Amino acid sequence: MEREVVFGENNRMYGTLALPAGEGVHPAIVIIAGSGPLDRDGNVAKKLTTNLYKELANFFTGIGFATLRYDKRGTGKREGNWMAAGMWDLVEDARTAVEFLQAHPNVDNQRIIVAGHSEGTILATALGASMPLGGVIFLSGGVDNLSEALSKQRELGSKELLAKPVLGKLLKLINVAQKSEKSAAKMMEKFKQSKEDIIKVQLFFKQPAKWYREHDAFNTREALKSMNCPIFAIVGDKDALADKEVLSELPSLIQGKAEYAIINDMEHGLRIQTEELSILKSGKRFKEILKRPLHPEALSKLEGWLDENYLNNNQKENVG
């Protein structure tokens, strides 16, 4: 059963709550969206339809979990400006969603999990370091903060360009990789020097300065050290936006039980990608990849972890 809900007294939010079949209370999952003006379903009004979070919610509800997904500020039915929201504003939104579920009569408040996608993995980390959670799922991210992730994306793009036979030689001569990093550092310094939520760069282009500042200052690894709930991270080997190698750090960082999985032929949006890994070609492939299903192995891994930790007879012992 799926219905729209409105919650948060001082932080008015709109979302979709879905309950699985059956009476009584259920474990629950809050879905935290990635970056940009994404609504509760993972779509950008009149521009982009992915339905990623709607599909994930349907999957989670189908295996026995209540789910809550919500509109980000300035999207869907919600007021506000998504670009003016800082990292900690987004964390507060996630907290409000968890607190709504904690008070819901059909939800087991000891088994509330947050599932963050992309930027949502960072927000889930910040939330888990500041309040007790039943569990955390990292989808297409984890461990790195935003600045680290963006730096690695630029590095991957530079490597692809430099590997081109003719263009690569030219770009090496003009030190394109070094110039790219210097330009990024200069832009970040501009964000840090500003006290505004949004600033214009190159006279015309608006940038979320507050969002960048707060993300850059957040130490994900230190935050992970204060988390003691079960964590499961999942990244695709064709994901050009998230570093899969850093997931090996998780077990040594958190106090609780951490597991991770790297899925063959899965891209950042959790869909099947058999083509080679390429950040430069990702834009051209995007619309075609959206037609593909969520990766079945990823869903199988998620179901196995959730069943083991939250649906079996030892669920209470496994939840931190």
PDB file of C-alpha atoms in Angstrom:
ATOM      1  CA  MET A   1       0.000   0.000   0.000  1.00  0.00           C
ATOM      2  CA  GLU A   2       1.449   3.338  -1.107  1.00  0.00           C
ATOM      3  CA  ARG A   3       0.259   6.811  -0.089  1.00  0.00           C
ATOM      4  CA  GLU A   4       1.466  10.385   0.039  1.00  0.00           C
ATOM      5  CA  VAL A   5       2.497  11.733   3.416  1.00  0.00           C
ATOM      6  CA  VAL A   6       3.259  15.218   4.733  1.00  0.00           C
ATOM      7  CA  PHE A   7       5.515  15.475   7.778  1.00  0.00           C
ATOM      8  CA  GLY A   8       7.866  17.724   9.750  1.00  0.00           C
ATOM      9  CA  GLU A   9       6.434  20.574  11.841  1.00  0.00           C
ATOM     10  CA  ASN A  10       9.192  23.124  11.214  1.00  0.00           C
ATOM     11  CA  ASN A  11      10.606  21.408   8.137  1.00  0.00           C
ATOM     12  CA  ARG A  12       7.553  20.656   5.985  1.00  0.00           C
ATOM     13  CA  MET A  13       8.242  17.709   3.701  1.00  0.00           C
ATOM     14  CA  TYR A  14       6.264  15.700   1.153  1.00  0.00           C
ATOM     15  CA  GLY A  15       6.928  12.069   0.412  1.00  0.00           C
ATOM     16  CA  THR A  16       5.576   8.649  -0.424  1.00  0.00           C
ATOM     17  CA  LEU A  17       5.181   5.998   2.254  1.00  0.00           C
ATOM     18  CA  ALA A  18       4.716   2.394   1.177  1.00  0.00           C
ATOM     19  CA  LEU A  19       3.837  -0.436   3.559  1.00  0.00           C
ATOM     20  CA  PRO A  20       4.294  -4.125   2.777  1.00  0.00           C
ATOM     21  CA  ALA A  21       1.474  -6.607   2.961  1.00  0.00           C
ATOM     22  CA  GLY A  22       0.587  -7.934   6.389  1.00  0.00           C
ATOM     23  CA  GLU A  23      -0.479  -6.620   9.769  1.00  0.00           C
ATOM     24  CA  GLY A  24       1.730  -5.333  12.546  1.00  0.00           C
ATOM     25  CA  VAL A  25       4.983  -3.396  12.460  1.00  0.00           C
ATOM     26  CA  HIS A  26       7.638  -3.630   9.766  1.00  0.00           C
ATOM     27  CA  PRO A  27      11.294  -2.720   9.365  1.00  0.00           C
ATOM     28  CA  ALA A  28      11.652   0.422   7.253  1.00  0.00           C
ATOM     29  CA  ILE A  29      14.010   2.050   4.771  1.00  0.00           C
ATOM     30  CA  VAL A  30      14.410   5.787   4.113  1.00  0.00           C
ATOM     31  CA  ILE A  31      15.815   6.522   0.657  1.00  0.00           C
ATOM     32  CA  ILE A  32      18.196   9.509   0.512  1.00  0.00           C
ATOM     33  CA  ALA A  33      18.627  10.936  -2.971  1.00  0.00           C
ATOM     34  CA  GLY A  34      21.781  11.899  -4.797  1.00  0.00           C
ATOM     35  CA  SER A  35      22.773  15.415  -5.852  1.00  0.00           C
ATOM     36  CA  GLY A  36      20.738  17.845  -7.925  1.00  0.00           C
ATOM     37  CA  PRO A  37      17.042  18.798  -8.090  1.00  0.00           C
ATOM     38  CA  LEU A  38      15.710  15.255  -7.729  1.00  0.00           C
ATOM     39  CA  ASP A  39      12.192  14.576  -6.522  1.00  0.00           C
ATOM     40  CA  ARG A  40      11.091  11.601  -4.443  1.00  0.00           C
ATOM     41  CA  ASP A  41      11.154   9.276  -7.463  1.00  0.00           C
ATOM     42  CA  GLY A  42      14.598  10.358  -8.669  1.00  0.00           C
ATOM     43  CA  ASN A  43      13.301  12.601 -11.454  1.00  0.00           C
ATOM     44  CA  VAL A  44      13.980  16.196 -12.527  1.00  0.00           C
ATOM     45  CA  ALA A  45      10.750  17.944 -13.537  1.00  0.00           C
ATOM     46  CA  LYS A  46      10.308  18.209 -17.322  1.00  0.00           C
ATOM     47  CA  LYS A  47      13.956  17.291 -17.914  1.00  0.00           C
ATOM     48  CA  LEU A  48      14.809  13.820 -16.691  1.00  0.00           C
ATOM     49  CA  THR A  49      12.909  10.686 -15.688  1.00  0.00           C
ATOM     50  CA  THR A  50      14.887   7.901 -14.018  1.00  0.00           C
ATOM     51  CA  ASN A  51      12.349   6.582 -11.457  1.00  0.00           C
ATOM     52  CA  LEU A  52      15.358   5.087  -9.666  1.00  0.00           C
ATOM     53  CA  TYR A  53      14.071   5.719  -6.156  1.00  0.00           C
ATOM     54  CA  LYS A  54      10.550   4.641  -7.051  1.00  0.00           C
ATOM     55  CA  GLU A  55      11.900   1.354  -8.405  1.00  0.00           C
ATOM     56  CA  LEU A  56      14.096   0.856  -5.341  1.00  0.00           C
ATOM     57  CA  ALA A  57      11.159   1.565  -3.022  1.00  0.00           C
ATOM     58  CA  ASN A  58       8.987  -0.958  -4.869  1.00  0.00           C
ATOM     59  CA  PHE A  59      11.736  -3.555  -4.541  1.00  0.00           C
ATOM     60  CA  PHE A  60      12.284  -2.947  -0.820  1.00  0.00           C
ATOM     61  CA  THR A  61       8.560  -2.969  -0.073  1.00  0.00           C
ATOM     62  CA  GLY A  62       8.160  -6.175  -2.055  1.00  0.00           C
ATOM     63  CA  ILE A  63      10.598  -7.998   0.233  1.00  0.00           C
ATOM     64  CA  GLY A  64       8.918  -6.839   3.446  1.00  0.00           C
ATOM     65  CA  PHE A  65      10.089  -3.294   4.254  1.00  0.00           C
ATOM     66  CA  ALA A  66       8.142  -0.085   4.701  1.00  0.00           C
ATOM     67  CA  THR A  67       9.754   2.609   2.547  1.00  0.00           C
ATOM     68  CA  LEU A  68       9.793   6.383   2.629  1.00  0.00           C
ATOM     69  CA  ARG A  69      11.080   8.550  -0.196  1.00  0.00           C
ATOM     70  CA  TYR A  70      10.674  12.334  -0.199  1.00  0.00           C
ATOM     71  CA  ASP A  71      10.964  15.428  -2.367  1.00  0.00           C
ATOM     72  CA  LYS A  72      14.126  17.460  -1.997  1.00  0.00           C
ATOM     73  CA  ARG A  73      13.801  21.190  -1.397  1.00  0.00           C
ATOM     74  CA  GLY A  74      12.334  22.962  -4.406  1.00  0.00           C
ATOM     75  CA  THR A  75      11.275  19.747  -6.144  1.00  0.00           C
ATOM     76  CA  GLY A  76       7.982  17.891  -6.461  1.00  0.00           C
ATOM     77  CA  LYS A  77       5.456  19.446  -4.090  1.00  0.00           C
ATOM     78  CA  ARG A  78       8.035  20.955  -1.796  1.00  0.00           C
ATOM     79  CA  GLU A  79       8.857  24.621  -1.448  1.00  0.00           C
ATOM     80  CA  GLY A  80      12.361  26.044  -1.384  1.00  0.00           C
ATOM     81  CA  ASN A  81      15.411  26.273  -3.608  1.00  0.00           C
ATOM     82  CA  TRP A  82      17.445  23.102  -4.026  1.00  0.00           C
ATOM     83  CA  MET A  83      20.556  25.081  -4.937  1.00  0.00           C
ATOM     84  CA  ALA A  84      20.450  27.106  -1.705  1.00  0.00           C
ATOM     85  CA  ALA A  85      20.424  23.970   0.460  1.00  0.00           C
ATOM     86  CA  GLY A  86      23.720  23.089   2.136  1.00  0.00           C
ATOM     87  CA  MET A  87      24.881  19.618   3.054  1.00  0.00           C
ATOM     88  CA  TRP A  88      23.633  19.971   6.622  1.00  0.00           C
ATOM     89  CA  ASP A  89      20.211  21.123   5.412  1.00  0.00           C
ATOM     90  CA  LEU A  90      19.971  17.858   3.484  1.00  0.00           C
ATOM     91  CA  VAL A  91      21.086  15.873   6.531  1.00  0.00           C
ATOM     92  CA  GLU A  92      18.346  17.579   8.552  1.00  0.00           C
ATOM     93  CA  ASP A  93      15.807  16.532   5.910  1.00  0.00           C
ATOM     94  CA  ALA A  94      16.932  12.925   6.269  1.00  0.00           C
ATOM     95  CA  ARG A  95      16.691  13.192  10.060  1.00  0.00           C
ATOM     96  CA  THR A  96      13.134  14.504   9.786  1.00  0.00           C
ATOM     97  CA  ALA A  97      12.226  11.541   7.579  1.00  0.00           C
ATOM     98  CA  VAL A  98      13.704   9.042  10.065  1.00  0.00           C
ATOM     99  CA  GLU A  99      11.881  10.704  12.977  1.00  0.00           C
ATOM    100  CA  PHE A 100       8.596  10.493  11.068  1.00  0.00           C
ATOM    101  CA  LEU A 101       9.070   6.744  10.673  1.00  0.00           C
ATOM    102  CA  GLN A 102      10.110   6.340  14.309  1.00  0.00           C
ATOM    103  CA  ALA A 103       6.709   7.650  15.353  1.00  0.00           C
ATOM    104  CA  HIS A 104       4.709   5.650  12.817  1.00  0.00           C
ATOM    105  CA  PRO A 105       2.538   2.888  14.338  1.00  0.00           C
ATOM    106  CA  ASN A 106       3.320   0.399  11.543  1.00  0.00           C
ATOM    107  CA  VAL A 107       7.111   0.800  11.742  1.00  0.00           C
ATOM    108  CA  ASP A 108       9.527  -0.966  14.080  1.00  0.00           C
ATOM    109  CA  ASN A 109      11.573   2.001  15.294  1.00  0.00           C
ATOM    110  CA  GLN A 110      14.531  -0.261  16.129  1.00  0.00           C
ATOM    111  CA  ARG A 111      14.795  -1.426  12.509  1.00  0.00           C
ATOM    112  CA  ILE A 112      14.962   1.790  10.500  1.00  0.00           C
ATOM    113  CA  ILE A 113      17.626   1.789   7.796  1.00  0.00           C
ATOM    114  CA  VAL A 114      18.767   4.701   5.640  1.00  0.00           C
ATOM    115  CA  ALA A 115      19.735   3.930   2.044  1.00  0.00           C
ATOM    116  CA  GLY A 116      21.728   6.740   0.474  1.00  0.00           C
ATOM    117  CA  HIS A 117      22.499   6.897  -3.232  1.00  0.00           C
ATOM    118  CA  SER A 118      25.552   8.794  -4.563  1.00  0.00           C
ATOM    119  CA  GLU A 119      25.692  12.044  -2.528  1.00  0.00           C
ATOM    120  CA  GLY A 120      23.137  10.361  -0.294  1.00  0.00           C
ATOM    121  CA  THR A 121      25.898   8.032   0.950  1.00  0.00           C
ATOM    122  CA  ILE A 122      27.656  11.072   2.456  1.00  0.00           C
ATOM    123  CA  LEU A 123      24.425  12.377   3.969  1.00  0.00           C
ATOM    124  CA  ALA A 124      23.717   8.928   5.423  1.00  0.00           C
ATOM    125  CA  THR A 125      27.199   8.919   6.963  1.00  0.00           C
ATOM    126  CA  ALA A 126      26.658  12.321   8.569  1.00  0.00           C
ATOM    127  CA  LEU A 127      23.245  11.252   9.863  1.00  0.00           C
ATOM    128  CA  GLY A 128      24.521   7.936  11.224  1.00  0.00           C
ATOM    129  CA  ALA A 129      27.293   9.725  13.120  1.00  0.00           C
ATOM    130  CA  SER A 130      24.772  11.991  14.858  1.00  0.00           C
ATOM    131  CA  MET A 131      21.872   9.667  15.720  1.00  0.00           C
ATOM    132  CA  PRO A 132      21.342   5.920  16.253  1.00  0.00           C
ATOM    133  CA  LEU A 133      20.162   4.068  13.161  1.00  0.00           C
ATOM    134  CA  GLY A 134      19.132   0.476  12.585  1.00  0.00           C
ATOM    135  CA  GLY A 135      21.422   0.215   9.579  1.00  0.00           C
ATOM    136  CA  VAL A 136      22.884   2.047   6.596  1.00  0.00           C
ATOM    137  CA  ILE A 137      23.084   1.135   2.902  1.00  0.00           C
ATOM    138  CA  PHE A 138      25.530   2.920   0.611  1.00  0.00           C
ATOM    139  CA  LEU A 139      24.470   2.781  -3.043  1.00  0.00           C
ATOM    140  CA  SER A 140      27.099   3.919  -5.570  1.00  0.00           C
ATOM    141  CA  GLY A 141      29.320   5.637  -3.056  1.00  0.00           C
ATOM    142  CA  GLY A 142      30.758   5.471   0.419  1.00  0.00           C
ATOM    143  CA  VAL A 143      33.894   6.410   2.396  1.00  0.00           C
ATOM    144  CA  ASP A 144      35.015   9.337   0.182  1.00  0.00           C
ATOM    145  CA  ASN A 145      33.633  12.822   0.755  1.00  0.00           C
ATOM    146  CA  LEU A 146      32.375  14.949  -2.144  1.00  0.00           C
ATOM    147  CA  SER A 147      35.667  16.730  -2.841  1.00  0.00           C
ATOM    148  CA  GLU A 148      37.516  13.416  -3.011  1.00  0.00           C
ATOM    149  CA  ALA A 149      34.897  11.919  -5.318  1.00  0.00           C
ATOM    150  CA  LEU A 150      34.978  14.923  -7.658  1.00  0.00           C
ATOM    151  CA  SER A 151      38.777  14.880  -7.770  1.00  0.00           C
ATOM    152  CA  LYS A 152      38.766  11.216  -8.777  1.00  0.00           C
ATOM    153  CA  GLN A 153      36.169  11.909 -11.462  1.00  0.00           C
ATOM    154  CA  ARG A 154      38.389  14.641 -12.929  1.00  0.00           C
ATOM    155  CA  GLU A 155      41.370  12.286 -12.792  1.00  0.00           C
ATOM    156  CA  LEU A 156      39.466   9.579 -14.655  1.00  0.00           C
ATOM    157  CA  GLY A 157      38.382  12.063 -17.303  1.00  0.00           C
ATOM    158  CA  SER A 158      41.941  13.319 -17.749  1.00  0.00           C
ATOM    159  CA  LYS A 159      43.288   9.781 -18.094  1.00  0.00           C
ATOM    160  CA  GLU A 160      40.769   9.016 -20.832  1.00  0.00           C
ATOM    161  CA  LEU A 161      41.654  12.175 -22.722  1.00  0.00           C
ATOM    162  CA  LEU A 162      45.393  11.631 -22.383  1.00  0.00           C
ATOM    163  CA  ALA A 163      45.024   8.074 -23.709  1.00  0.00           C
ATOM    164  CA  LYS A 164      43.762   9.373 -27.062  1.00  0.00           C
ATOM    165  CA  PRO A 165      46.569   9.024 -29.665  1.00  0.00           C
ATOM    166  CA  VAL A 166      46.701  12.553 -31.079  1.00  0.00           C
ATOM    167  CA  LEU A 167      44.659  14.652 -28.670  1.00  0.00           C
ATOM    168  CA  GLY A 168      46.379  13.036 -25.708  1.00  0.00           C
ATOM    169  CA  LYS A 169      49.820  14.213 -26.804  1.00  0.00           C
ATOM    170  CA  LEU A 170      48.568  17.760 -27.209  1.00  0.00           C
ATOM    171  CA  LEU A 171      46.863  17.746 -23.815  1.00  0.00           C
ATOM    172  CA  LYS A 172      50.034  16.448 -22.160  1.00  0.00           C
ATOM    173  CA  LEU A 173      51.977  19.339 -23.676  1.00  0.00           C
ATOM    174  CA  ILE A 174      49.622  21.888 -22.164  1.00  0.00           C
ATOM    175  CA  ASN A 175      49.394  20.059 -18.811  1.00  0.00           C
ATOM    176  CA  VAL A 176      45.610  19.737 -18.963  1.00  0.00           C
ATOM    177  CA  ALA A 177      45.338  17.483 -15.888  1.00  0.00           C
ATOM    178  CA  GLN A 178      47.321  19.862 -13.655  1.00  0.00           C
ATOM    179  CA  LYS A 179      45.392  22.857 -14.965  1.00  0.00           C
ATOM    180  CA  SER A 180      42.091  21.109 -14.264  1.00  0.00           C
ATOM    181  CA  GLU A 181      43.028  20.525 -10.620  1.00  0.00           C
ATOM    182  CA  LYS A 182      44.291  24.087 -10.191  1.00  0.00           C
ATOM    183  CA  SER A 183      41.057  25.429 -11.649  1.00  0.00           C
ATOM    184  CA  ALA A 184      38.981  23.234  -9.294  1.00  0.00           C
ATOM    185  CA  ALA A 185      41.049  24.354  -6.285  1.00  0.00           C
ATOM    186  CA  LYS A 186      40.622  28.005  -7.272  1.00  0.00           C
ATOM    187  CA  MET A 187      36.861  27.562  -7.572  1.00  0.00           C
ATOM    188  CA  MET A 188      36.638  25.841  -4.182  1.00  0.00           C
ATOM    189  CA  GLU A 189      38.581  28.690  -2.605  1.00  0.00           C
ATOM    190  CA  LYS A 190      36.042  31.093  -4.063  1.00  0.00           C
ATOM    191  CA  PHE A 191      33.245  29.083  -2.463  1.00  0.00           C
ATOM    192  CA  LYS A 192      35.064  29.079   0.877  1.00  0.00           C
ATOM    193  CA  GLN A 193      35.612  32.833   0.832  1.00  0.00           C
ATOM    194  CA  SER A 194      31.933  33.462   0.168  1.00  0.00           C
ATOM    195  CA  LYS A 195      29.255  33.584   2.853  1.00  0.00           C
ATOM    196  CA  GLU A 196      26.443  33.273   0.326  1.00  0.00           C
ATOM    197  CA  ASP A 197      24.351  30.165  -0.327  1.00  0.00           C
ATOM    198  CA  ILE A 198      24.562  30.682  -4.099  1.00  0.00           C
ATOM    199  CA  ILE A 199      27.154  32.619  -6.064  1.00  0.00           C
ATOM    200  CA  LYS A 200      27.661  33.392  -9.737  1.00  0.00           C
ATOM    201  CA  VAL A 201      30.823  32.338 -11.520  1.00  0.00           C
ATOM    202  CA  GLN A 202      31.947  33.713 -14.869  1.00  0.00           C
ATOM    203  CA  LEU A 203      29.209  36.352 -14.401  1.00  0.00           C
ATOM    204  CA  PHE A 204      26.289  34.120 -15.354  1.00  0.00           C
ATOM    205  CA  PHE A 205      26.524  30.595 -13.941  1.00  0.00           C
ATOM    206  CA  LYS A 206      25.010  29.976 -10.510  1.00  0.00           C
ATOM    207  CA  GLN A 207      26.783  27.570  -8.172  1.00  0.00           C
ATOM    208  CA  PRO A 208      25.680  26.139  -4.766  1.00  0.00           C
ATOM    209  CA  ALA A 209      28.536  27.651  -2.748  1.00  0.00           C
ATOM    210  CA  LYS A 210      27.167  26.679   0.681  1.00  0.00           C
ATOM    211  CA  TRP A 211      26.718  23.075  -0.463  1.00  0.00           C
ATOM    212  CA  TYR A 212      30.304  22.865  -1.726  1.00  0.00           C
ATOM    213  CA  ARG A 213      31.739  24.518   1.420  1.00  0.00           C
ATOM    214  CA  GLU A 214      29.976  22.193   3.818  1.00  0.00           C
ATOM    215  CA  HIS A 215      30.785  19.059   1.842  1.00  0.00           C
ATOM    216  CA  ASP A 216      34.449  20.012   1.557  1.00  0.00           C
ATOM    217  CA  ALA A 217      34.707  20.486   5.338  1.00  0.00           C
ATOM    218  CA  PHE A 218      33.052  17.152   6.169  1.00  0.00           C
ATOM    219  CA  ASN A 219      35.394  14.281   7.043  1.00  0.00           C
ATOM    220  CA  THR A 220      33.534  11.105   6.121  1.00  0.00           C
ATOM    221  CA  ARG A 221      36.136   8.742   7.559  1.00  0.00           C
ATOM    222  CA  GLU A 222      36.037  10.387  10.978  1.00  0.00           C
ATOM    223  CA  ALA A 223      32.245  10.276  10.941  1.00  0.00           C
ATOM    224  CA  LEU A 224      32.249   6.582  10.054  1.00  0.00           C
ATOM    225  CA  LYS A 225      34.314   5.866  13.179  1.00  0.00           C
ATOM    226  CA  SER A 226      31.337   6.819  15.365  1.00  0.00           C
ATOM    227  CA  MET A 227      28.885   4.499  13.624  1.00  0.00           C
ATOM    228  CA  ASN A 228      28.090   1.110  15.154  1.00  0.00           C
ATOM    229  CA  CYS A 229      25.112  -0.121  13.107  1.00  0.00           C
ATOM    230  CA  PRO A 230      25.371  -2.665  10.268  1.00  0.00           C
ATOM    231  CA  ILE A 231      26.532  -1.102   6.992  1.00  0.00           C
ATOM    232  CA  PHE A 232      26.328  -2.522   3.495  1.00  0.00           C
ATOM    233  CA  ALA A 233      27.946  -0.757   0.522  1.00  0.00           C
ATOM    234  CA  ILE A 234      27.409  -1.641  -3.104  1.00  0.00           C
ATOM    235  CA  VAL A 235      29.154  -0.137  -6.151  1.00  0.00           C
ATOM    236  CA  GLY A 236      29.299  -1.184  -9.797  1.00  0.00           C
ATOM    237  CA  ASP A 237      32.568  -1.844 -11.587  1.00  0.00           C
ATOM    238  CA  LYS A 238      31.289   0.386 -14.443  1.00  0.00           C
ATOM    239  CA  ASP A 239      30.552   3.277 -12.074  1.00  0.00           C
ATOM    240  CA  ALA A 240      32.510   6.302 -13.338  1.00  0.00           C
ATOM    241  CA  LEU A 241      31.471   8.534 -10.420  1.00  0.00           C
ATOM    242  CA  ALA A 242      32.339   6.429  -7.360  1.00  0.00           C
ATOM    243  CA  ASP A 243      35.607   4.778  -6.308  1.00  0.00           C
ATOM    244  CA  LYS A 244      35.016   1.111  -5.569  1.00  0.00           C
ATOM    245  CA  GLU A 245      38.503   0.571  -4.145  1.00  0.00           C
ATOM    246  CA  VAL A 246      37.911   2.679  -1.019  1.00  0.00           C
ATOM    247  CA  LEU A 247      35.125   0.383   0.168  1.00  0.00           C
ATOM    248  CA  SER A 248      37.796  -1.971   1.515  1.00  0.00           C
ATOM    249  CA  GLU A 249      38.381   0.635   4.267  1.00  0.00           C
ATOM    250  CA  LEU A 250      34.853   0.278   5.668  1.00  0.00           C
ATOM    251  CA  PRO A 251      35.362  -2.718   8.010  1.00  0.00           C
ATOM    252  CA  SER A 252      38.268  -1.007   9.780  1.00  0.00           C
ATOM    253  CA  LEU A 253      36.494   2.342  10.079  1.00  0.00           C
ATOM    254  CA  ILE A 254      33.175   1.528  11.728  1.00  0.00           C
ATOM    255  CA  GLN A 255      32.486  -0.001  15.138  1.00  0.00           C
ATOM    256  CA  GLY A 256      29.781  -2.315  13.840  1.00  0.00           C
ATOM    257  CA  LYS A 257      29.623  -4.880  11.058  1.00  0.00           C
ATOM    258  CA  ALA A 258      30.458  -3.627   7.559  1.00  0.00           C
ATOM    259  CA  GLU A 259      30.130  -5.493   4.281  1.00  0.00           C
ATOM    260  CA  TYR A 260      30.495  -4.408   0.677  1.00  0.00           C
ATOM    261  CA  ALA A 261      29.989  -5.773  -2.816  1.00  0.00           C
ATOM    262  CA  ILE A 262      31.338  -4.734  -6.203  1.00  0.00           C
ATOM    263  CA  ILE A 263      28.892  -5.647  -8.960  1.00  0.00           C
ATOM    264  CA  ASN A 264      30.136  -6.540 -12.427  1.00  0.00           C
ATOM    265  CA  ASP A 265      28.562  -4.574 -15.290  1.00  0.00           C
ATOM    266  CA  MET A 266      26.676  -2.053 -13.133  1.00  0.00           C
ATOM    267  CA  GLU A 267      26.801   1.722 -13.535  1.00  0.00           C
ATOM    268  CA  HIS A 268      26.149   4.617 -11.131  1.00  0.00           C
ATOM    269  CA  GLY A 269      22.364   4.434 -11.416  1.00  0.00           C
ATOM    270  CA  LEU A 270      22.397   0.732 -10.463  1.00  0.00           C
ATOM    271  CA  ARG A 271      21.482  -0.402 -13.962  1.00  0.00           C
ATOM    272  CA  ILE A 272      23.163  -2.885 -16.278  1.00  0.00           C
ATOM    273  CA  GLN A 273      26.086  -1.568 -18.320  1.00  0.00           C
ATOM    274  CA  THR A 274      28.077  -4.003 -20.419  1.00  0.00           C
ATOM    275  CA  GLU A 275      30.005  -1.259 -22.234  1.00  0.00           C
ATOM    276  CA  GLU A 276      33.480  -0.307 -21.023  1.00  0.00           C
ATOM    277  CA  LEU A 277      33.957   2.090 -18.113  1.00  0.00           C
ATOM    278  CA  SER A 278      34.100   5.662 -19.436  1.00  0.00           C
ATOM    279  CA  ILE A 279      33.279   8.966 -17.803  1.00  0.00           C
ATOM    280  CA  LEU A 280      33.533  10.773 -21.144  1.00  0.00           C
ATOM    281  CA  LYS A 281      30.923   8.559 -22.813  1.00  0.00           C
ATOM    282  CA  SER A 282      28.531   8.400 -19.868  1.00  0.00           C
ATOM    283  CA  GLY A 283      26.434  11.346 -21.068  1.00  0.00           C
ATOM    284  CA  LYS A 284      25.837   9.821 -24.505  1.00  0.00           C
ATOM    285  CA  ARG A 285      24.891   6.458 -23.004  1.00  0.00           C
ATOM    286  CA  PHE A 286      22.628   7.842 -20.300  1.00  0.00           C
ATOM    287  CA  LYS A 287      19.247   7.699 -22.060  1.00  0.00           C
ATOM    288  CA  GLU A 288      19.871   4.209 -23.376  1.00  0.00           C
ATOM    289  CA  ILE A 289      20.958   2.896 -19.975  1.00  0.00           C
ATOM    290  CA  LEU A 290      17.805   4.295 -18.362  1.00  0.00           C
ATOM    291  CA  LYS A 291      15.799   1.792 -20.429  1.00  0.00           C
ATOM    292  CA  ARG A 292      17.576  -1.090 -18.704  1.00  0.00           C
ATOM    293  CA  PRO A 293      16.481  -2.768 -15.455  1.00  0.00           C
ATOM    294  CA  LEU A 294      18.127  -2.401 -12.068  1.00  0.00           C
ATOM    295  CA  HIS A 295      20.977  -4.868 -11.889  1.00  0.00           C
ATOM    296  CA  PRO A 296      19.594  -8.237 -10.693  1.00  0.00           C
ATOM    297  CA  GLU A 297      22.792  -9.195  -8.860  1.00  0.00           C
ATOM    298  CA  ALA A 298      22.741  -5.914  -6.942  1.00  0.00           C
ATOM    299  CA  LEU A 299      19.127  -6.503  -5.926  1.00  0.00           C
ATOM    300  CA  SER A 300      19.961 -10.066  -4.900  1.00  0.00           C
ATOM    301  CA  LYS A 301      22.863  -8.878  -2.719  1.00  0.00           C
ATOM    302  CA  LEU A 302      20.675  -6.221  -1.096  1.00  0.00           C
ATOM    303  CA  GLU A 303      17.911  -8.722  -0.403  1.00  0.00           C
ATOM    304  CA  GLY A 304      20.348 -11.207   1.123  1.00  0.00           C
ATOM    305  CA  TRP A 305      21.882  -8.617   3.441  1.00  0.00           C
ATOM    306  CA  LEU A 306      18.511  -7.226   4.503  1.00  0.00           C
ATOM    307  CA  ASP A 307      17.084 -10.679   5.109  1.00  0.00           C
ATOM    308  CA  GLU A 308      20.061 -11.737   7.213  1.00  0.00           C
ATOM    309  CA  ASN A 309      20.136  -8.612   9.350  1.00  0.00           C
ATOM    310  CA  TYR A 310      16.492  -7.568   9.644  1.00  0.00           C
ATOM    311  CA  LEU A 311      14.075 -10.316   8.686  1.00  0.00           C
ATOM    312  CA  ASN A 312      15.429 -13.460  10.301  1.00  0.00           C
ATOM    313  CA  ASN A 313      14.923 -14.603  13.888  1.00  0.00           C
ATOM    314  CA  ASN A 314      18.136 -12.962  15.071  1.00  0.00           C
ATOM    315  CA  GLN A 315      17.286  -9.526  13.678  1.00  0.00           C
ATOM    316  CA  LYS A 316      17.249  -7.779  17.067  1.00  0.00           C
ATOM    317  CA  GLU A 317      20.742  -9.018  17.932  1.00  0.00           C
ATOM    318  CA  ASN A 318      22.212  -7.827  14.661  1.00  0.00           C
ATOM    319  CA  VAL A 319      20.870  -4.280  14.775  1.00  0.00           C
ATOM    320  CA  GLY A 320      23.116  -1.736  16.457  1.00  0.00           C
TER     321      GLY A 320
END
